[in-house]
mmCIF file of C-alpha atoms in Angstrom:
data_model
loop_
_atom_site.group_PDB
_atom_site.id
_atom_site.type_symbol
_atom_site.label_atom_id
_atom_site.label_comp_id
_atom_site.label_asym_id
_atom_site.label_seq_id
_atom_site.Cartn_x
_atom_site.Cartn_y
_atom_site.Cartn_z
ATOM 1 C CA MET A 888 38.604 25.770 51.371
ATOM 2 C CA ASN A 889 36.462 25.414 54.480
ATOM 3 C CA SER A 890 33.702 22.853 54.940
ATOM 4 C CA ARG A 891 30.925 25.391 54.271
ATOM 5 C CA THR A 892 32.448 26.400 50.937
ATOM 6 C CA THR A 893 32.903 22.740 50.034
ATOM 7 C CA SER A 894 29.250 21.979 50.805
ATOM 8 C CA VAL A 895 28.049 24.913 48.691
ATOM 9 C CA ALA A 896 30.230 23.813 45.807
ATOM 10 C CA ARG A 897 28.921 20.251 46.011
ATOM 11 C CA PHE A 898 25.333 21.472 46.183
ATOM 12 C CA SER A 899 25.893 23.684 43.120
ATOM 13 C CA VAL A 900 27.345 20.798 41.127
ATOM 14 C CA LEU A 901 24.441 18.562 42.163
ATOM 15 C CA GLY A 902 21.912 21.234 41.265
ATOM 16 C CA PHE A 903 23.372 21.821 37.825
ATOM 17 C CA SER A 904 23.533 18.050 37.236
ATOM 18 C CA LEU A 905 19.858 17.619 38.109
ATOM 19 C CA LEU A 906 18.904 20.580 35.905
ATOM 20 C CA TRP A 907 20.865 19.127 32.989
ATOM 21 C CA LEU A 908 19.176 15.758 33.399
ATOM 22 C CA VAL A 909 15.734 17.370 33.420
ATOM 23 C CA LEU A 910 16.405 19.511 30.373
ATOM 24 C CA SER A 911 18.067 16.733 28.375
ATOM 25 C CA ALA A 912 15.596 13.978 29.243
ATOM 26 C CA PRO A 913 13.172 13.036 26.449
ATOM 27 C CA ALA A 914 9.598 14.139 26.805
ATOM 28 C CA VAL A 915 7.180 11.588 28.197
ATOM 29 C CA LEU A 916 5.222 10.414 25.166
ATOM 30 C CA ALA A 917 1.968 8.549 24.796
ATOM 31 C CA TYR A 918 -0.328 7.062 22.202
ATOM 32 C CA PRO A 919 -1.437 9.693 19.668
ATOM 33 C CA ALA A 920 -4.888 11.191 20.065
ATOM 34 C CA PRO A 921 -7.316 10.453 17.208
ATOM 35 C CA LYS A 922 -7.860 13.326 14.810
ATOM 36 C CA ASP A 923 -10.636 11.606 12.839
ATOM 37 C CA ASP A 924 -13.262 8.921 13.475
ATOM 38 C CA TYR A 925 -12.083 6.741 10.592
ATOM 39 C CA VAL A 926 -8.738 7.721 8.976
ATOM 40 C CA ASN A 927 -5.738 8.917 10.998
ATOM 41 C CA ASP A 928 -2.884 9.233 8.516
ATOM 42 C CA PHE A 929 -0.057 10.349 10.824
ATOM 43 C CA ALA A 930 2.570 9.014 8.370
ATOM 44 C CA ASP A 931 1.073 10.999 5.458
ATOM 45 C CA LEU A 932 0.701 8.015 3.120
ATOM 46 C CA LEU A 933 -2.613 9.143 1.555
ATOM 47 C CA ASP A 934 -3.485 12.096 -0.629
ATOM 48 C CA ALA A 935 -6.592 14.110 0.183
ATOM 49 C CA GLY A 936 -8.788 12.369 -2.402
ATOM 50 C CA ALA A 937 -7.867 8.848 -1.302
ATOM 51 C CA GLU A 938 -8.311 9.761 2.358
ATOM 52 C CA GLU A 939 -11.806 11.130 1.728
ATOM 53 C CA ARG A 940 -12.874 8.096 -0.310
ATOM 54 C CA LEU A 941 -11.582 5.759 2.375
ATOM 55 C CA ARG A 942 -13.347 7.755 5.065
ATOM 56 C CA ARG A 943 -16.645 7.501 3.178
ATOM 57 C CA HIS A 944 -16.208 3.743 2.755
ATOM 58 C CA LEU A 945 -15.579 3.210 6.466
ATOM 59 C CA ALA A 946 -18.431 5.550 7.424
ATOM 60 C CA GLU A 947 -20.763 3.542 5.196
ATOM 61 C CA ALA A 948 -19.614 0.262 6.743
ATOM 62 C CA LYS A 949 -20.487 1.697 10.147
ATOM 63 C CA ALA A 950 -23.817 3.278 9.144
ATOM 64 C CA GLU A 951 -25.144 0.314 7.132
ATOM 65 C CA HIS A 952 -23.460 -2.688 8.763
ATOM 66 C CA GLN A 953 -22.543 -1.474 12.275
ATOM 67 C CA LEU A 954 -18.879 -2.280 11.572
ATOM 68 C CA THR A 955 -16.515 0.157 13.309
ATOM 69 C CA ALA A 956 -13.202 0.161 11.438
ATOM 70 C CA VAL A 957 -10.387 2.686 11.875
ATOM 71 C CA VAL A 958 -7.223 3.155 9.785
ATOM 72 C CA VAL A 959 -4.049 4.504 11.413
ATOM 73 C CA THR A 960 -0.642 5.068 9.824
ATOM 74 C CA VAL A 961 2.503 6.006 11.766
ATOM 75 C CA ASN A 962 6.144 6.244 10.820
ATOM 76 C CA THR A 963 7.324 4.004 13.661
ATOM 77 C CA PHE A 964 5.688 2.994 16.918
ATOM 78 C CA ASP A 965 8.942 3.812 18.738
ATOM 79 C CA ASP A 966 8.195 7.507 18.139
ATOM 80 C CA TYR A 967 5.536 7.397 20.842
ATOM 81 C CA GLY A 968 7.699 5.971 23.602
ATOM 82 C CA VAL A 969 4.944 3.912 25.202
ATOM 83 C CA GLY A 970 7.253 1.109 26.251
ATOM 84 C CA VAL A 971 6.229 -1.615 23.792
ATOM 85 C CA GLU A 972 8.528 -3.793 21.713
ATOM 86 C CA SER A 973 6.250 -5.044 18.943
ATOM 87 C CA ILE A 974 3.558 -3.782 16.639
ATOM 88 C CA GLU A 975 1.163 -6.269 18.249
ATOM 89 C CA GLU A 976 1.598 -4.629 21.647
ATOM 90 C CA PHE A 977 1.329 -1.148 20.154
ATOM 91 C CA ALA A 978 -1.845 -2.019 18.245
ATOM 92 C CA THR A 979 -3.549 -3.554 21.282
ATOM 93 C CA GLY A 980 -2.591 -0.579 23.435
ATOM 94 C CA LEU A 981 -3.763 1.951 20.856
ATOM 95 C CA PHE A 982 -7.020 0.050 20.277
ATOM 96 C CA ASN A 983 -7.837 -0.014 23.990
ATOM 97 C CA THR A 984 -6.645 3.544 24.640
ATOM 98 C CA TRP A 985 -8.949 4.885 21.924
ATOM 99 C CA GLY A 986 -11.731 2.431 22.772
ATOM 100 C CA ILE A 987 -12.478 1.467 19.165
ATOM 101 C CA GLY A 988 -15.989 0.089 18.730
ATOM 102 C CA GLU A 989 -18.888 -0.198 21.125
ATOM 103 C CA ALA A 990 -18.326 -1.288 24.705
ATOM 104 C CA GLY A 991 -19.837 -4.690 25.417
ATOM 105 C CA VAL A 992 -20.066 -5.546 21.708
ATOM 106 C CA ASP A 993 -16.318 -5.162 21.023
ATOM 107 C CA ARG A 994 -16.503 -5.688 17.278
ATOM 108 C CA GLY A 995 -14.165 -2.885 16.255
ATOM 109 C CA ALA A 996 -11.248 -3.224 13.841
ATOM 110 C CA LEU A 997 -7.969 -1.323 13.501
ATOM 111 C CA LEU A 998 -5.728 -1.342 10.429
ATOM 112 C CA LEU A 999 -2.337 -0.070 11.641
ATOM 113 C CA VAL A 1000 0.604 0.612 9.310
ATOM 114 C CA ALA A 1001 4.075 1.446 10.706
ATOM 115 C CA LYS A 1002 5.917 2.380 7.530
ATOM 116 C CA GLY A 1003 9.308 2.987 9.135
ATOM 117 C CA ASP A 1004 9.135 -0.363 10.912
ATOM 118 C CA ARG A 1005 7.951 -2.086 7.699
ATOM 119 C CA LYS A 1006 5.133 -3.724 9.647
ATOM 120 C CA VAL A 1007 1.345 -3.850 9.369
ATOM 121 C CA ARG A 1008 -1.257 -5.084 11.835
ATOM 122 C CA ILE A 1009 -5.012 -5.687 11.793
ATOM 123 C CA GLU A 1010 -6.217 -5.625 15.398
ATOM 124 C CA LEU A 1011 -9.711 -6.946 16.136
ATOM 125 C CA GLY A 1012 -12.069 -6.332 19.036
ATOM 126 C CA SER A 1013 -12.393 -9.062 21.627
ATOM 127 C CA GLY A 1014 -15.943 -9.771 20.406
ATOM 128 C CA TYR A 1015 -14.485 -11.587 17.388
ATOM 129 C CA GLY A 1016 -12.385 -13.937 19.499
ATOM 130 C CA ARG A 1017 -10.004 -15.688 17.106
ATOM 131 C CA SER A 1018 -12.630 -16.482 14.481
ATOM 132 C CA ARG A 1019 -11.354 -13.951 11.926
ATOM 133 C CA ASP A 1020 -7.596 -14.067 12.525
ATOM 134 C CA SER A 1021 -6.890 -16.280 9.497
ATOM 135 C CA ALA A 1022 -9.071 -14.102 7.257
ATOM 136 C CA MET A 1023 -7.170 -11.002 8.380
ATOM 137 C CA LYS A 1024 -3.870 -12.782 7.698
ATOM 138 C CA ARG A 1025 -4.999 -13.436 4.120
ATOM 139 C CA VAL A 1026 -5.904 -9.768 3.674
ATOM 140 C CA ILE A 1027 -2.421 -8.761 4.810
ATOM 141 C CA ASP A 1028 -0.535 -11.388 2.792
ATOM 142 C CA ARG A 1029 -2.551 -11.141 -0.429
ATOM 143 C CA THR A 1030 -3.601 -7.497 -0.606
ATOM 144 C CA ILE A 1031 -1.522 -5.230 1.602
ATOM 145 C CA VAL A 1032 2.026 -6.614 1.681
ATOM 146 C CA PRO A 1033 2.373 -7.168 -2.122
ATOM 147 C CA ARG A 1034 1.483 -3.511 -2.752
ATOM 148 C CA PHE A 1035 3.787 -2.280 0.006
ATOM 149 C CA LYS A 1036 6.668 -4.293 -1.465
ATOM 150 C CA GLU A 1037 6.120 -2.400 -4.717
ATOM 151 C CA GLY A 1038 6.196 0.922 -2.860
ATOM 152 C CA ARG A 1039 2.473 1.534 -3.477
ATOM 153 C CA PHE A 1040 1.599 2.465 0.089
ATOM 154 C CA GLN A 1041 -1.519 4.469 -0.688
ATOM 155 C CA THR A 1042 -2.955 1.669 -2.797
ATOM 156 C CA GLY A 1043 -2.055 -0.909 -0.152
ATOM 157 C CA VAL A 1044 -3.778 1.041 2.611
ATOM 158 C CA VAL A 1045 -6.953 1.729 0.610
ATOM 159 C CA ASP A 1046 -7.275 -1.741 -0.909
ATOM 160 C CA GLY A 1047 -6.314 -3.354 2.387
ATOM 161 C CA ALA A 1048 -8.971 -1.466 4.353
ATOM 162 C CA ARG A 1049 -11.632 -2.408 1.801
ATOM 163 C CA ALA A 1050 -10.577 -6.064 1.818
ATOM 164 C CA MET A 1051 -10.590 -6.029 5.623
ATOM 165 C CA THR A 1052 -14.168 -4.734 5.831
ATOM 166 C CA ARG A 1053 -15.340 -7.222 3.182
ATOM 167 C CA ALA A 1054 -13.818 -10.120 5.113
ATOM 168 C CA LEU A 1055 -15.313 -8.970 8.412
ATOM 169 C CA LEU A 1056 -18.764 -8.541 6.864
ATOM 170 C CA SER A 1057 -18.639 -11.994 5.278
ATOM 171 C CA SER A 1058 -20.630 -14.470 7.347
ATOM 172 C CA ALA A 1059 -18.350 -17.396 6.548
ATOM 173 C CA ALA A 1060 -14.977 -15.863 5.749
ATOM 174 C CA ALA A 1061 -14.093 -19.265 4.274
ATOM 175 C CA PRO A 1062 -10.403 -19.920 3.585
ATOM 176 C CA GLN A 1063 -11.083 -20.787 -0.058
ATOM 177 C CA GLN A 1064 -12.830 -17.475 -0.731
ATOM 178 C CA ARG A 1065 -10.931 -15.418 -3.319
ATOM 179 C CA MET A 1066 -9.757 -12.181 -1.716
ATOM 180 C CA SER A 1067 -9.326 -10.186 -4.911
ATOM 181 C CA ALA A 1068 -8.816 -6.504 -4.157
ATOM 182 C CA PRO A 1069 -10.958 -3.824 -5.821
ATOM 183 C CA ALA A 1070 -9.473 -1.727 -8.545
ATOM 184 C CA GLN A 1071 -8.034 1.549 -7.354
ATOM 185 C CA PRO A 1072 -10.626 4.309 -7.815
ATOM 186 C CA ALA A 1073 -9.940 6.720 -10.648
ATOM 187 C CA GLY A 1074 -7.683 9.541 -9.575
ATOM 188 C CA SER A 1075 -6.421 7.666 -6.502
ATOM 189 C CA THR A 1076 -2.785 7.138 -7.401
ATOM 190 C CA ASP A 1077 0.193 6.942 -5.113
ATOM 191 C CA ARG A 1078 2.160 10.149 -5.048
ATOM 192 C CA PRO A 1079 5.695 10.690 -3.806
ATOM 193 C CA LYS A 1080 5.895 12.561 -0.526
ATOM 194 C CA SER A 1081 7.696 15.869 -0.395
ATOM 195 C CA GLY A 1082 10.846 15.923 1.654
ATOM 196 C CA GLY A 1083 10.436 19.595 2.454
ATOM 197 C CA ALA A 1084 12.797 20.952 -0.230
ATOM 198 C CA PRO A 1085 11.716 24.031 -2.225
ATOM 199 C CA TRP A 1086 9.422 23.010 -5.073
ATOM 200 C CA GLY A 1087 11.595 24.459 -7.841
ATOM 201 C CA LEU A 1088 14.741 22.761 -6.598
ATOM 202 C CA GLY A 1089 12.926 19.463 -6.098
ATOM 203 C CA ALA A 1090 11.411 19.594 -9.597
ATOM 204 C CA ALA A 1091 14.786 20.377 -11.180
ATOM 205 C CA ALA A 1092 16.443 17.538 -9.272
ATOM 206 C CA ALA A 1093 13.667 15.128 -10.265
ATOM 207 C CA ALA A 1094 13.995 16.147 -13.926
ATOM 208 C CA LEU A 1095 17.761 15.702 -13.805
ATOM 209 C CA LEU A 1096 17.495 12.277 -12.193
ATOM 210 C CA THR A 1097 14.825 11.195 -14.683
ATOM 211 C CA THR A 1098 16.969 12.306 -17.633
ATOM 212 C CA ALA A 1099 20.026 10.599 -16.199
ATOM 213 C CA GLY A 1100 18.038 7.425 -15.568
ATOM 214 C CA LEU A 1101 16.666 7.336 -19.107
ATOM 215 C CA GLY A 1102 20.121 7.959 -20.522
ATOM 216 C CA TRP A 1103 21.619 5.152 -18.434
ATOM 217 C CA ARG A 1104 18.831 2.786 -19.452
ATOM 218 C CA PHE A 1105 19.330 3.628 -23.146
ATOM 219 C CA HIS A 1106 23.092 3.082 -22.792
ATOM 220 C CA ARG A 1107 22.634 -0.296 -21.081
ATOM 221 C CA ARG A 1108 20.179 -1.467 -23.742
ATOM 222 C CA ARG A 1109 22.374 -0.467 -26.676
ATOM 223 C CA ARG A 1110 25.852 -1.301 -25.376
ATOM 224 C CA PRO A 1111 27.644 -4.133 -27.237
ATOM 225 C CA ARG A 1112 27.094 -7.628 -25.831
ATOM 226 C CA PRO A 1113 29.833 -10.264 -25.895
ATOM 227 C CA CYS A 1114 28.598 -13.704 -26.846
ATOM 228 C CA PRO A 1115 28.494 -15.986 -23.762
ATOM 229 C CA SER A 1116 29.669 -18.907 -25.947
ATOM 230 C CA CYS A 1117 32.423 -17.528 -28.174
ATOM 231 C CA SER A 1118 32.929 -13.970 -26.831
ATOM 232 C CA ARG A 1119 32.320 -12.392 -30.241
ATOM 233 C CA VAL A 1120 30.266 -9.187 -30.346
ATOM 234 C CA MET A 1121 26.551 -9.904 -30.767
ATOM 235 C CA ARG A 1122 24.127 -7.952 -32.991
ATOM 236 C CA ARG A 1123 20.826 -6.494 -31.759
ATOM 237 C CA LEU A 1124 18.027 -7.677 -34.080
ATOM 238 C CA THR A 1125 15.381 -5.437 -35.569
ATOM 239 C CA GLU A 1126 11.712 -5.712 -34.562
ATOM 240 C CA ALA A 1127 10.963 -7.724 -37.692
ATOM 241 C CA GLU A 1128 13.883 -10.106 -37.143
ATOM 242 C CA GLU A 1129 13.354 -10.810 -33.429
ATOM 243 C CA ASP A 1130 9.840 -12.327 -33.583
ATOM 244 C CA GLN A 1131 11.144 -15.763 -34.574
ATOM 245 C CA TYR A 1132 13.074 -15.900 -31.289
ATOM 246 C CA LEU A 1133 10.107 -14.870 -29.088
ATOM 247 C CA GLY A 1134 7.338 -17.065 -27.743
ATOM 248 C CA SER A 1135 3.689 -16.378 -28.525
ATOM 249 C CA ALA A 1136 3.080 -14.730 -25.128
ATOM 250 C CA GLU A 1137 6.125 -12.497 -25.591
ATOM 251 C CA GLN A 1138 4.920 -11.483 -29.044
ATOM 252 C CA THR A 1139 1.517 -10.591 -27.574
ATOM 253 C CA GLU A 1140 3.168 -8.443 -24.894
ATOM 254 C CA GLU A 1141 5.104 -6.555 -27.552
ATOM 255 C CA ARG A 1142 2.001 -6.167 -29.719
ATOM 256 C CA VAL A 1143 -0.085 -4.596 -26.918
ATOM 257 C CA GLY A 1144 2.859 -2.526 -25.687
ATOM 258 C CA SER A 1145 3.110 -3.901 -22.143
ATOM 259 C CA VAL A 1146 6.665 -5.260 -22.537
ATOM 260 C CA ASP A 1147 9.524 -4.537 -24.919
ATOM 261 C CA TYR A 1148 12.027 -7.263 -25.824
ATOM 262 C CA ASP A 1149 15.535 -6.990 -27.236
ATOM 263 C CA VAL A 1150 17.020 -10.048 -28.975
ATOM 264 C CA TRP A 1151 20.776 -10.268 -29.505
ATOM 265 C CA LEU A 1152 22.275 -12.728 -32.016
ATOM 266 C CA CYS A 1153 25.831 -13.966 -32.359
ATOM 267 C CA GLU A 1154 26.370 -14.329 -36.078
ATOM 268 C CA SER A 1155 29.502 -16.369 -35.438
ATOM 269 C CA CYS A 1156 28.099 -19.272 -33.406
ATOM 270 C CA GLY A 1157 24.321 -18.601 -33.565
ATOM 271 C CA ALA A 1158 23.795 -18.033 -29.828
ATOM 272 C CA THR A 1159 20.962 -15.679 -28.808
ATOM 273 C CA ALA A 1160 20.100 -13.615 -25.728
ATOM 274 C CA VAL A 1161 16.601 -12.234 -24.978
ATOM 275 C CA GLU A 1162 16.226 -9.235 -22.652
ATOM 276 C CA ARG A 1163 12.888 -8.101 -21.198
ATOM 277 C CA TYR A 1164 11.932 -4.475 -20.450
ATOM 278 C CA GLY A 1165 8.558 -3.964 -18.771
ATOM 279 C CA LYS A 1166 6.495 -0.803 -19.276
ATOM 280 C CA ALA A 1167 5.051 0.369 -15.965
ATOM 281 C CA LEU A 1168 2.339 2.621 -17.437
ATOM 282 C CA SER A 1169 1.008 0.266 -20.092
ATOM 283 C CA GLY A 1170 -2.300 -0.365 -18.292
ATOM 284 C CA TYR A 1171 -1.906 -4.153 -18.577
ATOM 285 C CA LYS A 1172 -1.498 -6.580 -15.663
ATOM 286 C CA GLN A 1173 0.101 -10.016 -15.477
ATOM 287 C CA CYS A 1174 -2.188 -12.953 -16.177
ATOM 288 C CA GLY A 1175 -2.422 -15.579 -13.463
ATOM 289 C CA SER A 1176 -3.113 -18.268 -16.074
ATOM 290 C CA CYS A 1177 -0.506 -17.798 -18.824
ATOM 291 C CA ALA A 1178 1.816 -15.322 -17.016
ATOM 292 C CA ALA A 1179 1.727 -12.870 -19.933
ATOM 293 C CA LYS A 1180 1.435 -9.193 -19.044
ATOM 294 C CA ALA A 1181 -1.710 -8.953 -21.136
ATOM 295 C CA VAL A 1182 -4.689 -8.577 -18.778
ATOM 296 C CA LEU A 1183 -6.843 -5.550 -19.496
ATOM 297 C CA GLU A 1184 -9.285 -4.323 -16.838
ATOM 298 C CA THR A 1185 -12.501 -2.420 -17.543
ATOM 299 C CA SER A 1186 -15.148 -1.002 -15.225
ATOM 300 C CA ARG A 1187 -18.905 -0.605 -15.745
ATOM 301 C CA ILE A 1188 -21.305 1.028 -13.271
ATOM 302 C CA THR A 1189 -24.364 -1.152 -12.736
ATOM 303 C CA THR A 1190 -26.028 0.868 -9.967
ATOM 304 C CA GLN A 1191 -25.456 4.570 -9.452
ATOM 305 C CA ALA A 1192 -24.616 5.717 -5.920
ATOM 306 C CA THR A 1193 -26.826 8.353 -4.325
ATOM 307 C CA GLU A 1194 -26.893 10.238 -1.017
ATOM 308 C CA PHE A 1195 -29.192 7.529 0.345
ATOM 309 C CA GLN A 1196 -27.699 4.267 -0.924
ATOM 310 C CA SER A 1197 -24.428 2.878 -2.197
ATOM 311 C CA GLY A 1198 -23.911 1.819 -5.785
ATOM 312 C CA GLU A 1199 -22.133 -1.017 -7.551
ATOM 313 C CA ARG A 1200 -19.748 -1.375 -10.441
ATOM 314 C CA THR A 1201 -18.648 -4.459 -12.354
ATOM 315 C CA ILE A 1202 -14.887 -4.918 -12.757
ATOM 316 C CA SER A 1203 -14.060 -7.148 -15.741
ATOM 317 C CA GLN A 1204 -10.639 -8.578 -16.591
ATOM 318 C CA ARG A 1205 -9.595 -10.350 -19.787
ATOM 319 C CA CYS A 1206 -6.238 -11.643 -20.982
ATOM 320 C CA VAL A 1207 -5.785 -10.752 -24.640
ATOM 321 C CA HIS A 1208 -3.333 -13.635 -25.019
ATOM 322 C CA CYS A 1209 -5.031 -16.708 -23.509
ATOM 323 C CA ASP A 1210 -8.560 -15.216 -23.149
ATOM 324 C CA TRP A 1211 -8.659 -15.846 -19.380
ATOM 325 C CA ARG A 1212 -11.550 -13.860 -17.880
ATOM 326 C CA ASP A 1213 -12.681 -12.747 -14.446
ATOM 327 C CA GLU A 1214 -15.435 -10.513 -13.121
ATOM 328 C CA ARG A 1215 -16.224 -9.122 -9.685
ATOM 329 C CA MET A 1216 -18.505 -6.567 -8.083
ATOM 330 C CA GLU A 1217 -17.248 -3.493 -6.234
ATOM 331 C CA MET A 1218 -19.207 -1.255 -3.907
ATOM 332 C CA ILE A 1219 -19.434 2.475 -4.674
ATOM 333 C CA PRO A 1220 -19.776 4.579 -1.494
ATOM 334 C CA MET A 1221 -22.778 6.827 -1.050
ATOM 335 C CA LEU A 1222 -22.408 10.399 -2.231
ATOM 336 C CA VAL A 1223 -21.529 12.934 0.438
ATOM 337 C CA SER A 1224 -24.509 15.097 1.320
ATOM 338 C CA ASN A 1225 -24.108 18.890 1.287
ATOM 339 C CA ASP A 1226 -26.851 19.179 3.885
ATOM 340 C CA PRO A 1227 -25.250 20.464 7.121
ATOM 341 C CA ASN A 1228 -28.010 18.700 9.061
ATOM 342 C CA SER A 1229 -27.159 15.327 7.578
ATOM 343 C CA THR A 1230 -26.353 12.664 10.194
ATOM 344 C CA SER A 1231 -25.211 9.868 7.869
ATOM 345 C CA GLY A 1232 -21.833 9.716 9.598
ATOM 346 C CA GLY A 1233 -23.279 8.072 12.692
ATOM 347 C CA ALA A 1234 -21.817 8.081 16.176
ATOM 348 C CA SER A 1235 -18.131 8.254 17.048
ATOM 349 C CA SER A 1236 -15.916 5.240 16.365
ATOM 350 C CA PHE A 1237 -14.599 5.410 19.919
ATOM 351 C CA GLY A 1238 -17.295 3.984 22.167
ATOM 352 C CA GLY A 1239 -15.222 2.143 24.741
ATOM 353 C CA GLY A 1240 -14.548 -1.051 22.770
ATOM 354 C CA SER A 1241 -11.613 -3.272 23.683
ATOM 355 C CA SER A 1242 -9.265 -5.832 22.176
ATOM 356 C CA SER A 1243 -7.610 -8.861 23.715
ATOM 357 C CA GLY A 1244 -4.971 -9.127 20.998
ATOM 358 C CA GLY A 1245 -6.857 -10.884 18.203
ATOM 359 C CA GLY A 1246 -6.001 -10.198 14.552
ATOM 360 C CA ALA A 1247 -2.960 -10.683 12.332
ATOM 361 C CA SER A 1248 0.360 -9.046 11.449
ATOM 362 C CA GLY A 1249 2.723 -8.878 8.503
ATOM 363 C CA SER A 1250 5.939 -7.270 7.296
ATOM 364 C CA TRP A 1251 7.574 -6.440 3.971
#
C-alpha cells in the first residue's frame, strides 16, 4: 500500500470517528423554559384541579401582596445537564435564568422539587438576604418533607407552597409561630401517575394486586400465633373479649373506626399480644396531645370568595378522646373571572429578579 492510499485510509478512519463522536454525544441541555407564570409541573406531580388552585393562590399573592412565588417540579436536576452538583446550585441558576421577581426589588421565591433526587429547595431573592432562611427551613421540615415521606407529593407541594407564602408575608416570621398547614382543598387528592401502560391492562393489574394484598393481609392477621413465653398456640379474642386488654385511647380508636386491634391470648400461661391495624381512609388524624388517632377536622366558610376579594374558612380540629381542640383560618382564593378582559393575573413573574443563594433545602 503506497503512502497516498495510507493517508486516505487514515483520513477515512478519522472522519468516521469524528462523525461517530458527534452523533453519539449527548445533546447540550439547559435550564427548562417556563411554561407558566406560577406553576411549572415538569415532573407531573399535580392533577389539573390542584394545579389550577395553586396557580390562583400564587396569582392572588402577587396581585394583593406583590409577592412573586413560582413552583417548579422536575424529576432530577441532572436531566438538564447544566453542570451543577447540588439542588442549591440548580435552584440559584434556574432562579436567575428565569429572573423570578422584579429587578431591583428581588423579593421573588422559588419552590423547587426534584422528586427523583428526593430533594426540595426554597430559593429566595437576594432582597430577603438571610432573614427568612430559618422560616423556609421550618416550612420544608414541618410541612413538605413529612408529606413527601408518606408519598403524598401533590399534598406536599400544595401545602408547602401555601405555607411558604404565609411565612414570607408574615412581618415577623417568629421561630415560635406555629406553621400548621391548611387542610387539603376538597377534591385535591394525590393520584398515582400512569406509567404509560394501556388503561385496561393497568386496571386489571391494579385489581389483581389489590386482591392479592388484601388476601395476604387477611392471612397474616388470622394465622396462628405461637406464644412468646411457652410456645403454645394463642387464641384470637372476640371484639367483646379484647376490650379489657386495650387502653382507653385504643378503645376510642376502635369505637370511631380509625384503628382496628387484634388481641391474642395464650390460655396456657396467660400471655397476651396486641396488634394494631390502622385504617387509612377513616378521616381521623393522630392527636398531638394524647397520640390517639381520634382527631376529627371540620371546615366552615366565614367569608365567601368573590371575583374581587378572597374569602376565609375556619378549620376546626377536635380529639374525640381527650377533647384537645385547635382552630385556624385559611384563605380562599378569589374566584376566576370569565371576563376575557380581566387583568387580575398581573404582570409576568419573570421581571429580572435575582438570587444570591438564600433559602433552605431538605431531603426525604
